[in-house]
Amino acid sequence: MPRADPAEPTGAGPGRGRVTLVGGGPGDPGLITVAGLRALREADVVVTDRLAPQECLAEIPAHAEVIDVAKIPRGEQTSQETINQVLVDQARRGRHVVRFKGGDPYVFGRGGEEVIALTQAGIPVSVVPGVTSSIAAPELAGVPVTHRGLAQGFTVVSGHVAPGDPRSTVDWAALARTGTTLVVLMGVHTLRRICTRLLADGMAPTTPAATIADAGLASQRVVRATLDELPDAVDAAGIGSPAVTVIGAVAGGDLPGTGDLAARGLVR
Ligand code: SAH
C-alpha cells in the first residue's frame, strides 16, 4: 500500500507527468535533503545544471535520463524560457521530471519562474527546499552569518548587477547602514565595485570580510581580508565563481570550518 505523501502533487500518476524542483545544497552530496534524494531516486528524467551536487546523480535510477541545461547548445546562455520548455515537454511525456538545482530553488535560482511556467501549463509541480549556499558556504568556512554580540541579522543580495548599474534595484547606501551581516551571491565579477560602493557609503575600511569559493567541494577556498583589501586579495588568489562573500564582524571570528564533509567522515 503506497504511503500517502503530502508533498505528492495531486493528479500525478502513470501517463500524467509531474515535476519536482529539488534544491541540492551547495555542492557536497551530504547536504541534500532526505526528500530531495528521494525525489532523485524516483526520477525518470533529471534536468540539472553545474551548481547542483553532481555526485548525487549516482543515485538516480538506471533508466533515468540526465539533461544538463548548461550544455544545451550555447551553454550557460540557456535561457530560462528554454529550461521551462524542457520541463514542460518532458512532463508532457508522462515522466517524473526532477529539476535539480544548487542550493535552495527560491534563492536566486529562478525556481519561482519554473513553478509559474509549469502551473500555467497545467503540470503538477512540487518544490523541495534546499540548503542555501548563502548560509552554508560561509558556515563550511567557519563564518557564521549571525553570532551573539556580533550580528543581529543578515541580508542576502545578488551582486550580478553592480551598484550604479541601471538594472540594479538594491539600495547599497541603505545596506551599508543596516548593521546586519551582508552576504553577496553572484558577486565575483562585481566585487570591487560593491566594496568600493560600500566604503563610499560609509562602511569602515577595517570591516572584516571573507570570500568563500566552491564551498562543500574538495576545491573549497577561503580568502579573508578587510573590506578595503578584499578585492585585491580575491584577485591575487585567483578566485572564480561560484563564490559567496560575507561582509561584517562575523567574518573576523575564529570558529572552525567544517569544509569538505566527506573528507571529515561526516557523510557516507
Ligand atoms: N539557489 C542557490 C544560489 C543560486 S545563484 C543557493 O541557494 O545557494 C548562484 C550563486 O550561488 C553563485 O554565484 C554563488 O554566489 C553561490 N554558490 C552556489 N554554490 C556555491 C558554492 N558551492 N560555493 C560558493 N558559492 C556558491
PDB file of C-alpha atoms and ligand atoms in Angstrom:
ATOM      1  CA  MET A   1       0.000   0.000   0.000  1.00  0.00           C
ATOM      2  CA  PRO A   2       1.724   3.216  -1.048  1.00  0.00           C
ATOM      3  CA  ARG A   3       2.133   5.713   1.729  1.00  0.00           C
ATOM      4  CA  ALA A   4       0.182   8.954   1.343  1.00  0.00           C
ATOM      5  CA  ASP A   5       2.657  11.748   0.758  1.00  0.00           C
ATOM      6  CA  PRO A   6       1.556  15.328   1.374  1.00  0.00           C
ATOM      7  CA  ALA A   7       4.340  16.535  -0.941  1.00  0.00           C
ATOM      8  CA  GLU A   8       2.913  14.464  -3.783  1.00  0.00           C
ATOM      9  CA  PRO A   9       1.124  16.745  -6.234  1.00  0.00           C
ATOM     10  CA  THR A  10      -2.436  15.722  -6.825  1.00  0.00           C
ATOM     11  CA  GLY A  11      -3.228  14.496 -10.300  1.00  0.00           C
ATOM     12  CA  ALA A  12       0.170  12.869 -10.843  1.00  0.00           C
ATOM     13  CA  GLY A  13       0.390   9.253 -11.904  1.00  0.00           C
ATOM     14  CA  PRO A  14       1.224   6.978 -14.809  1.00  0.00           C
ATOM     15  CA  GLY A  15       0.739   8.846 -18.064  1.00  0.00           C
ATOM     16  CA  ARG A  16       0.486  12.130 -16.186  1.00  0.00           C
ATOM     17  CA  GLY A  17       3.816  13.834 -15.913  1.00  0.00           C
ATOM     18  CA  ARG A  18       4.916  15.920 -12.985  1.00  0.00           C
ATOM     19  CA  VAL A  19       7.890  17.994 -11.955  1.00  0.00           C
ATOM     20  CA  THR A  20       9.743  18.203  -8.651  1.00  0.00           C
ATOM     21  CA  LEU A  21      12.139  21.084  -8.074  1.00  0.00           C
ATOM     22  CA  VAL A  22      14.919  19.851  -5.823  1.00  0.00           C
ATOM     23  CA  GLY A  23      17.318  22.177  -4.057  1.00  0.00           C
ATOM     24  CA  GLY A  24      20.517  20.151  -3.887  1.00  0.00           C
ATOM     25  CA  GLY A  25      22.536  22.277  -1.459  1.00  0.00           C
ATOM     26  CA  PRO A  26      25.869  23.957  -2.108  1.00  0.00           C
ATOM     27  CA  GLY A  27      27.731  21.028  -3.659  1.00  0.00           C
ATOM     28  CA  ASP A  28      28.543  18.452  -1.008  1.00  0.00           C
ATOM     29  CA  PRO A  29      26.456  15.290  -1.566  1.00  0.00           C
ATOM     30  CA  GLY A  30      25.845  15.188   2.192  1.00  0.00           C
ATOM     31  CA  LEU A  31      23.932  18.455   2.143  1.00  0.00           C
ATOM     32  CA  ILE A  32      20.949  17.424   0.029  1.00  0.00           C
ATOM     33  CA  THR A  33      17.740  16.791   1.999  1.00  0.00           C
ATOM     34  CA  VAL A  34      16.240  13.323   2.519  1.00  0.00           C
ATOM     35  CA  ALA A  35      13.196  14.414   0.490  1.00  0.00           C
ATOM     36  CA  GLY A  36      15.433  15.724  -2.302  1.00  0.00           C
ATOM     37  CA  LEU A  37      17.355  12.471  -2.520  1.00  0.00           C
ATOM     38  CA  ARG A  38      14.114  10.507  -2.541  1.00  0.00           C
ATOM     39  CA  ALA A  39      12.828  12.570  -5.468  1.00  0.00           C
ATOM     40  CA  LEU A  40      16.055  11.919  -7.390  1.00  0.00           C
ATOM     41  CA  ARG A  41      15.683   8.185  -6.779  1.00  0.00           C
ATOM     42  CA  GLU A  42      12.166   8.367  -8.246  1.00  0.00           C
ATOM     43  CA  ALA A  43      13.090  10.420 -11.324  1.00  0.00           C
ATOM     44  CA  ASP A  44      12.580   9.434 -14.943  1.00  0.00           C
ATOM     45  CA  VAL A  45      14.495  12.465 -16.128  1.00  0.00           C
ATOM     46  CA  VAL A  46      16.768  14.885 -14.266  1.00  0.00           C
ATOM     47  CA  VAL A  47      17.224  18.403 -15.587  1.00  0.00           C
ATOM     48  CA  THR A  48      20.396  19.646 -13.931  1.00  0.00           C
ATOM     49  CA  ASP A  49      22.951  22.433 -14.115  1.00  0.00           C
ATOM     50  CA  ARG A  50      26.521  22.969 -12.951  1.00  0.00           C
ATOM     51  CA  LEU A  51      25.652  24.198  -9.435  1.00  0.00           C
ATOM     52  CA  ALA A  52      23.705  21.082  -8.423  1.00  0.00           C
ATOM     53  CA  PRO A  53      25.761  18.496  -6.472  1.00  0.00           C
ATOM     54  CA  GLN A  54      26.866  16.265  -9.321  1.00  0.00           C
ATOM     55  CA  GLU A  55      27.793  13.305  -7.100  1.00  0.00           C
ATOM     56  CA  CYS A  56      24.109  12.850  -6.219  1.00  0.00           C
ATOM     57  CA  LEU A  57      23.402  11.860  -9.830  1.00  0.00           C
ATOM     58  CA  ALA A  58      24.880   8.468  -8.919  1.00  0.00           C
ATOM     59  CA  GLU A  59      21.595   7.879  -7.019  1.00  0.00           C
ATOM     60  CA  ILE A  60      19.210   8.172  -9.961  1.00  0.00           C
ATOM     61  CA  PRO A  61      17.593   5.046 -11.458  1.00  0.00           C
ATOM     62  CA  ALA A  62      19.389   3.317 -14.325  1.00  0.00           C
ATOM     63  CA  HIS A  63      16.621   4.231 -16.768  1.00  0.00           C
ATOM     64  CA  ALA A  64      16.662   7.933 -15.884  1.00  0.00           C
ATOM     65  CA  GLU A  65      17.866  10.417 -18.460  1.00  0.00           C
ATOM     66  CA  VAL A  66      20.036  13.417 -17.485  1.00  0.00           C
ATOM     67  CA  ILE A  67      19.622  16.697 -19.332  1.00  0.00           C
ATOM     68  CA  ASP A  68      22.285  19.251 -18.404  1.00  0.00           C
ATOM     69  CA  VAL A  69      20.785  22.621 -19.243  1.00  0.00           C
ATOM     70  CA  ALA A  70      24.231  24.213 -19.058  1.00  0.00           C
ATOM     71  CA  LYS A  71      25.188  22.000 -22.008  1.00  0.00           C
ATOM     72  CA  ILE A  72      22.258  22.716 -24.283  1.00  0.00           C
ATOM     73  CA  PRO A  73      23.807  24.490 -27.325  1.00  0.00           C
ATOM     74  CA  ARG A  74      25.094  27.962 -26.375  1.00  0.00           C
ATOM     75  CA  GLY A  75      25.999  26.592 -22.929  1.00  0.00           C
ATOM     76  CA  GLU A  76      25.303  28.821 -19.967  1.00  0.00           C
ATOM     77  CA  GLN A  77      23.322  31.082 -22.257  1.00  0.00           C
ATOM     78  CA  THR A  78      20.424  28.631 -21.999  1.00  0.00           C
ATOM     79  CA  SER A  79      17.503  30.935 -21.407  1.00  0.00           C
ATOM     80  CA  GLN A  80      15.017  30.415 -18.597  1.00  0.00           C
ATOM     81  CA  GLU A  81      12.318  30.116 -21.252  1.00  0.00           C
ATOM     82  CA  THR A  82      14.194  27.201 -22.843  1.00  0.00           C
ATOM     83  CA  ILE A  83      14.600  25.468 -19.474  1.00  0.00           C
ATOM     84  CA  ASN A  84      10.899  25.955 -18.722  1.00  0.00           C
ATOM     85  CA  GLN A  85      10.032  24.458 -22.103  1.00  0.00           C
ATOM     86  CA  VAL A  86      12.270  21.425 -21.482  1.00  0.00           C
ATOM     87  CA  LEU A  87      10.478  20.822 -18.169  1.00  0.00           C
ATOM     88  CA  VAL A  88       7.032  21.139 -19.773  1.00  0.00           C
ATOM     89  CA  ASP A  89       7.933  18.927 -22.747  1.00  0.00           C
ATOM     90  CA  GLN A  90       9.420  16.184 -20.568  1.00  0.00           C
ATOM     91  CA  ALA A  91       6.473  16.176 -18.157  1.00  0.00           C
ATOM     92  CA  ARG A  92       4.015  16.003 -21.056  1.00  0.00           C
ATOM     93  CA  ARG A  93       5.661  12.720 -21.969  1.00  0.00           C
ATOM     94  CA  GLY A  94       4.271  11.347 -18.706  1.00  0.00           C
ATOM     95  CA  ARG A  95       7.547  11.425 -16.854  1.00  0.00           C
ATOM     96  CA  HIS A  96       8.538  12.379 -13.332  1.00  0.00           C
ATOM     97  CA  VAL A  97      10.930  15.228 -14.040  1.00  0.00           C
ATOM     98  CA  VAL A  98      13.338  16.380 -11.332  1.00  0.00           C
ATOM     99  CA  ARG A  99      14.664  19.896 -11.835  1.00  0.00           C
ATOM    100  CA  PHE A 100      17.895  19.559  -9.885  1.00  0.00           C
ATOM    101  CA  LYS A 101      19.288  22.867  -8.701  1.00  0.00           C
ATOM    102  CA  GLY A 102      22.092  24.152  -6.480  1.00  0.00           C
ATOM    103  CA  GLY A 103      21.290  25.488  -3.024  1.00  0.00           C
ATOM    104  CA  ASP A 104      17.642  26.365  -2.498  1.00  0.00           C
ATOM    105  CA  PRO A 105      15.324  26.699  -5.519  1.00  0.00           C
ATOM    106  CA  TYR A 106      13.935  30.063  -4.412  1.00  0.00           C
ATOM    107  CA  VAL A 107      17.243  31.784  -3.592  1.00  0.00           C
ATOM    108  CA  PHE A 108      18.210  33.431  -6.887  1.00  0.00           C
ATOM    109  CA  GLY A 109      17.533  30.140  -8.621  1.00  0.00           C
ATOM    110  CA  ARG A 110      14.562  31.314 -10.685  1.00  0.00           C
ATOM    111  CA  GLY A 111      12.673  28.377  -9.244  1.00  0.00           C
ATOM    112  CA  GLY A 112       9.599  30.546  -8.867  1.00  0.00           C
ATOM    113  CA  GLU A 113       9.552  31.184 -12.619  1.00  0.00           C
ATOM    114  CA  GLU A 114       9.706  27.444 -13.258  1.00  0.00           C
ATOM    115  CA  VAL A 115       6.818  26.820 -10.867  1.00  0.00           C
ATOM    116  CA  ILE A 116       4.721  29.510 -12.590  1.00  0.00           C
ATOM    117  CA  ALA A 117       5.509  28.175 -16.080  1.00  0.00           C
ATOM    118  CA  LEU A 118       4.592  24.609 -15.064  1.00  0.00           C
ATOM    119  CA  THR A 119       1.430  25.666 -13.278  1.00  0.00           C
ATOM    120  CA  GLN A 120       0.336  27.673 -16.324  1.00  0.00           C
ATOM    121  CA  ALA A 121       0.933  24.573 -18.456  1.00  0.00           C
ATOM    122  CA  GLY A 122      -1.287  22.567 -16.080  1.00  0.00           C
ATOM    123  CA  ILE A 123       1.565  20.347 -14.892  1.00  0.00           C
ATOM    124  CA  PRO A 124       1.656  19.306 -11.203  1.00  0.00           C
ATOM    125  CA  VAL A 125       4.765  20.660  -9.516  1.00  0.00           C
ATOM    126  CA  SER A 126       6.235  20.434  -6.036  1.00  0.00           C
ATOM    127  CA  VAL A 127       9.292  22.096  -4.522  1.00  0.00           C
ATOM    128  CA  VAL A 128      11.799  20.518  -2.150  1.00  0.00           C
ATOM    129  CA  PRO A 129      13.664  23.283  -0.288  1.00  0.00           C
ATOM    130  CA  GLY A 130      17.434  23.066  -0.235  1.00  0.00           C
ATOM    131  CA  VAL A 131      20.342  24.134   1.954  1.00  0.00           C
ATOM    132  CA  THR A 132      21.228  27.520   0.515  1.00  0.00           C
ATOM    133  CA  SER A 133      24.862  28.381  -0.175  1.00  0.00           C
ATOM    134  CA  SER A 134      24.200  31.867   1.203  1.00  0.00           C
ATOM    135  CA  ILE A 135      24.285  30.351   4.679  1.00  0.00           C
ATOM    136  CA  ALA A 136      26.071  27.030   4.158  1.00  0.00           C
ATOM    137  CA  ALA A 137      29.078  28.333   2.204  1.00  0.00           C
ATOM    138  CA  PRO A 138      30.127  30.739   4.968  1.00  0.00           C
ATOM    139  CA  GLU A 139      29.338  28.121   7.602  1.00  0.00           C
ATOM    140  CA  LEU A 140      31.520  25.495   5.936  1.00  0.00           C
ATOM    141  CA  ALA A 141      34.371  28.007   6.126  1.00  0.00           C
ATOM    142  CA  GLY A 142      33.749  28.750   9.798  1.00  0.00           C
ATOM    143  CA  VAL A 143      31.901  32.031   9.225  1.00  0.00           C
ATOM    144  CA  PRO A 144      28.504  32.197  10.953  1.00  0.00           C
ATOM    145  CA  VAL A 145      26.103  34.672   9.321  1.00  0.00           C
ATOM    146  CA  THR A 146      24.921  35.706  12.793  1.00  0.00           C
ATOM    147  CA  HIS A 147      26.772  35.390  16.066  1.00  0.00           C
ATOM    148  CA  ARG A 148      25.780  36.536  19.517  1.00  0.00           C
ATOM    149  CA  GLY A 149      27.014  40.041  20.140  1.00  0.00           C
ATOM    150  CA  LEU A 150      28.357  40.457  16.592  1.00  0.00           C
ATOM    151  CA  ALA A 151      25.392  40.442  14.213  1.00  0.00           C
ATOM    152  CA  GLN A 152      21.700  40.510  14.898  1.00  0.00           C
ATOM    153  CA  GLY A 153      20.768  39.578  11.355  1.00  0.00           C
ATOM    154  CA  PHE A 154      21.949  39.005   7.817  1.00  0.00           C
ATOM    155  CA  THR A 155      20.996  40.390   4.439  1.00  0.00           C
ATOM    156  CA  VAL A 156      21.482  38.327   1.290  1.00  0.00           C
ATOM    157  CA  VAL A 157      21.810  40.129  -2.034  1.00  0.00           C
ATOM    158  CA  SER A 158      22.726  39.158  -5.543  1.00  0.00           C
ATOM    159  CA  GLY A 159      25.692  41.024  -6.952  1.00  0.00           C
ATOM    160  CA  HIS A 160      25.037  40.009 -10.548  1.00  0.00           C
ATOM    161  CA  VAL A 161      24.481  43.634 -11.439  1.00  0.00           C
ATOM    162  CA  ALA A 162      26.885  46.151  -9.891  1.00  0.00           C
ATOM    163  CA  PRO A 163      25.958  49.188  -7.801  1.00  0.00           C
ATOM    164  CA  GLY A 164      25.109  52.042 -10.145  1.00  0.00           C
ATOM    165  CA  ASP A 165      24.017  49.719 -12.944  1.00  0.00           C
ATOM    166  CA  PRO A 166      20.613  50.899 -14.164  1.00  0.00           C
ATOM    167  CA  ARG A 167      19.304  47.321 -13.770  1.00  0.00           C
ATOM    168  CA  SER A 168      20.188  47.290 -10.045  1.00  0.00           C
ATOM    169  CA  THR A 169      17.297  47.518  -7.605  1.00  0.00           C
ATOM    170  CA  VAL A 170      19.481  47.387  -4.478  1.00  0.00           C
ATOM    171  CA  ASP A 171      19.903  50.440  -2.238  1.00  0.00           C
ATOM    172  CA  TRP A 172      23.595  49.954  -1.402  1.00  0.00           C
ATOM    173  CA  ALA A 173      23.729  53.033   0.834  1.00  0.00           C
ATOM    174  CA  ALA A 174      20.957  51.508   2.940  1.00  0.00           C
ATOM    175  CA  LEU A 175      22.805  48.196   3.032  1.00  0.00           C
ATOM    176  CA  ALA A 176      25.950  49.933   4.270  1.00  0.00           C
ATOM    177  CA  ARG A 177      23.949  51.114   7.286  1.00  0.00           C
ATOM    178  CA  THR A 178      21.897  48.010   8.103  1.00  0.00           C
ATOM    179  CA  GLY A 179      24.131  46.743  10.887  1.00  0.00           C
ATOM    180  CA  THR A 180      23.461  43.240   9.579  1.00  0.00           C
ATOM    181  CA  THR A 181      25.947  40.849   8.053  1.00  0.00           C
ATOM    182  CA  LEU A 182      25.949  41.282   4.255  1.00  0.00           C
ATOM    183  CA  VAL A 183      26.037  38.120   2.147  1.00  0.00           C
ATOM    184  CA  VAL A 184      26.676  38.612  -1.569  1.00  0.00           C
ATOM    185  CA  LEU A 185      25.985  35.859  -4.098  1.00  0.00           C
ATOM    186  CA  MET A 186      26.877  36.029  -7.789  1.00  0.00           C
ATOM    187  CA  GLY A 187      29.263  38.847  -6.969  1.00  0.00           C
ATOM    188  CA  VAL A 188      32.756  37.764  -8.040  1.00  0.00           C
ATOM    189  CA  HIS A 189      32.959  39.981 -11.130  1.00  0.00           C
ATOM    190  CA  THR A 190      31.345  42.927  -9.374  1.00  0.00           C
ATOM    191  CA  LEU A 191      33.163  42.526  -6.042  1.00  0.00           C
ATOM    192  CA  ARG A 192      35.453  45.535  -6.471  1.00  0.00           C
ATOM    193  CA  ARG A 193      32.576  47.824  -7.380  1.00  0.00           C
ATOM    194  CA  ILE A 194      30.492  46.529  -4.463  1.00  0.00           C
ATOM    195  CA  CYS A 195      33.265  47.038  -1.904  1.00  0.00           C
ATOM    196  CA  THR A 196      34.111  50.484  -3.304  1.00  0.00           C
ATOM    197  CA  ARG A 197      30.482  51.489  -3.083  1.00  0.00           C
ATOM    198  CA  LEU A 198      30.038  50.256   0.495  1.00  0.00           C
ATOM    199  CA  LEU A 199      33.179  52.164   1.549  1.00  0.00           C
ATOM    200  CA  ALA A 200      31.905  55.306  -0.193  1.00  0.00           C
ATOM    201  CA  ASP A 201      28.631  54.846   1.660  1.00  0.00           C
ATOM    202  CA  GLY A 202      30.425  54.900   4.983  1.00  0.00           C
ATOM    203  CA  MET A 203      31.329  51.327   5.913  1.00  0.00           C
ATOM    204  CA  ALA A 204      34.597  51.140   7.845  1.00  0.00           C
ATOM    205  CA  PRO A 205      37.566  50.038   5.691  1.00  0.00           C
ATOM    206  CA  THR A 206      38.574  47.710   8.524  1.00  0.00           C
ATOM    207  CA  THR A 207      35.255  45.782   8.398  1.00  0.00           C
ATOM    208  CA  PRO A 208      36.119  42.073   8.279  1.00  0.00           C
ATOM    209  CA  ALA A 209      35.171  40.245   5.074  1.00  0.00           C
ATOM    210  CA  ALA A 210      35.568  36.800   3.563  1.00  0.00           C
ATOM    211  CA  THR A 211      35.019  35.234   0.155  1.00  0.00           C
ATOM    212  CA  ILE A 212      34.321  31.501   0.052  1.00  0.00           C
ATOM    213  CA  ALA A 213      34.544  29.662  -3.278  1.00  0.00           C
ATOM    214  CA  ASP A 214      33.490  26.099  -4.169  1.00  0.00           C
ATOM    215  CA  ALA A 215      32.045  25.610  -0.690  1.00  0.00           C
ATOM    216  CA  GLY A 216      31.443  21.989   0.248  1.00  0.00           C
ATOM    217  CA  LEU A 217      33.635  20.723  -2.572  1.00  0.00           C
ATOM    218  CA  ALA A 218      37.181  19.397  -2.247  1.00  0.00           C
ATOM    219  CA  SER A 219      38.270  22.578  -4.068  1.00  0.00           C
ATOM    220  CA  GLN A 220      36.801  24.878  -1.370  1.00  0.00           C
ATOM    221  CA  ARG A 221      38.851  28.047  -0.815  1.00  0.00           C
ATOM    222  CA  VAL A 222      38.528  30.965   1.567  1.00  0.00           C
ATOM    223  CA  VAL A 223      40.017  34.451   1.335  1.00  0.00           C
ATOM    224  CA  ARG A 224      39.745  36.678   4.402  1.00  0.00           C
ATOM    225  CA  ALA A 225      40.622  40.380   4.382  1.00  0.00           C
ATOM    226  CA  THR A 226      39.306  43.738   5.474  1.00  0.00           C
ATOM    227  CA  LEU A 227      36.658  45.330   3.247  1.00  0.00           C
ATOM    228  CA  ASP A 228      39.142  47.720   1.609  1.00  0.00           C
ATOM    229  CA  GLU A 229      41.599  44.925   0.800  1.00  0.00           C
ATOM    230  CA  LEU A 230      39.209  42.123  -0.142  1.00  0.00           C
ATOM    231  CA  PRO A 231      39.039  42.789  -3.934  1.00  0.00           C
ATOM    232  CA  ASP A 232      42.849  42.702  -4.293  1.00  0.00           C
ATOM    233  CA  ALA A 233      43.098  39.614  -2.086  1.00  0.00           C
ATOM    234  CA  VAL A 234      40.401  37.794  -4.097  1.00  0.00           C
ATOM    235  CA  ASP A 235      42.112  38.759  -7.385  1.00  0.00           C
ATOM    236  CA  ALA A 236      45.507  37.656  -6.083  1.00  0.00           C
ATOM    237  CA  ALA A 237      44.051  34.291  -5.038  1.00  0.00           C
ATOM    238  CA  GLY A 238      42.527  33.812  -8.495  1.00  0.00           C
ATOM    239  CA  ILE A 239      39.074  33.139  -7.027  1.00  0.00           C
ATOM    240  CA  GLY A 240      36.311  32.453  -9.550  1.00  0.00           C
ATOM    241  CA  SER A 241      32.590  31.704  -9.442  1.00  0.00           C
ATOM    242  CA  PRO A 242      30.810  30.159  -7.601  1.00  0.00           C
ATOM    243  CA  ALA A 243      31.709  32.160  -4.523  1.00  0.00           C
ATOM    244  CA  VAL A 244      29.907  33.842  -1.636  1.00  0.00           C
ATOM    245  CA  THR A 245      31.208  36.983   0.061  1.00  0.00           C
ATOM    246  CA  VAL A 246      30.428  37.808   3.677  1.00  0.00           C
ATOM    247  CA  ILE A 247      30.948  41.343   4.977  1.00  0.00           C
ATOM    248  CA  GLY A 248      30.678  42.140   8.665  1.00  0.00           C
ATOM    249  CA  ALA A 249      32.141  41.420  12.086  1.00  0.00           C
ATOM    250  CA  VAL A 250      31.253  37.723  11.837  1.00  0.00           C
ATOM    251  CA  ALA A 251      33.884  37.318   9.091  1.00  0.00           C
ATOM    252  CA  GLY A 252      36.594  38.200  11.597  1.00  0.00           C
ATOM    253  CA  GLY A 253      35.730  35.438  14.056  1.00  0.00           C
ATOM    254  CA  ASP A 254      37.616  32.249  14.707  1.00  0.00           C
ATOM    255  CA  LEU A 255      35.087  29.426  14.503  1.00  0.00           C
ATOM    256  CA  PRO A 256      36.492  26.312  12.838  1.00  0.00           C
ATOM    257  CA  GLY A 257      35.208  25.466   9.352  1.00  0.00           C
ATOM    258  CA  THR A 258      33.960  22.013   8.508  1.00  0.00           C
ATOM    259  CA  GLY A 259      34.910  22.240   4.827  1.00  0.00           C
ATOM    260  CA  ASP A 260      34.608  19.068   2.840  1.00  0.00           C
ATOM    261  CA  LEU A 261      32.217  16.917   4.917  1.00  0.00           C
ATOM    262  CA  ALA A 262      33.220  13.680   3.205  1.00  0.00           C
ATOM    263  CA  ALA A 263      36.908  14.283   3.944  1.00  0.00           C
ATOM    264  CA  ARG A 264      35.952  14.664   7.594  1.00  0.00           C
ATOM    265  CA  GLY A 265      33.919  11.490   7.602  1.00  0.00           C
ATOM    266  CA  LEU A 266      30.653  13.353   8.154  1.00  0.00           C
ATOM    267  CA  VAL A 267      28.900  11.821   5.161  1.00  0.00           C
ATOM    268  CA  ARG A 268      28.862   8.302   3.710  1.00  0.00           C
TER     269      ARG A 268
HETATM  270  N1  SAH B   1      19.995  28.820  -5.291  1.00  0.00           N
HETATM  271  C1  SAH B   1      21.402  28.905  -4.940  1.00  0.00           C
HETATM  272  C2  SAH B   1      22.038  30.186  -5.473  1.00  0.00           C
HETATM  273  C3  SAH B   1      21.985  30.323  -6.982  1.00  0.00           C
HETATM  274  S1  SAH B   1      22.800  31.776  -7.543  1.00  0.00           S
HETATM  275  C4  SAH B   1      21.553  28.791  -3.430  1.00  0.00           C
HETATM  276  O1  SAH B   1      20.574  28.891  -2.684  1.00  0.00           O
HETATM  277  O2  SAH B   1      22.689  28.582  -2.994  1.00  0.00           O
HETATM  278  C5  SAH B   1      24.437  31.164  -7.809  1.00  0.00           C
HETATM  279  C6  SAH B   1      25.373  31.659  -6.733  1.00  0.00           C
HETATM  280  O3  SAH B   1      25.299  30.833  -5.584  1.00  0.00           O
HETATM  281  C7  SAH B   1      26.831  31.628  -7.116  1.00  0.00           C
HETATM  282  O4  SAH B   1      27.196  32.719  -7.932  1.00  0.00           O
HETATM  283  C8  SAH B   1      27.475  31.710  -5.747  1.00  0.00           C
HETATM  284  O5  SAH B   1      27.408  33.016  -5.229  1.00  0.00           O
HETATM  285  C9  SAH B   1      26.550  30.841  -4.927  1.00  0.00           C
HETATM  286  N2  SAH B   1      27.018  29.447  -4.796  1.00  0.00           N
HETATM  287  C10 SAH B   1      26.371  28.339  -5.206  1.00  0.00           C
HETATM  288  N3  SAH B   1      27.074  27.238  -4.873  1.00  0.00           N
HETATM  289  C11 SAH B   1      28.183  27.661  -4.225  1.00  0.00           C
HETATM  290  C12 SAH B   1      29.303  27.017  -3.628  1.00  0.00           C
HETATM  291  N4  SAH B   1      29.415  25.688  -3.614  1.00  0.00           N
HETATM  292  N5  SAH B   1      30.248  27.775  -3.051  1.00  0.00           N
HETATM  293  C13 SAH B   1      30.153  29.119  -3.033  1.00  0.00           C
HETATM  294  N6  SAH B   1      29.124  29.790  -3.584  1.00  0.00           N
HETATM  295  C14 SAH B   1      28.148  29.063  -4.163  1.00  0.00           C
END
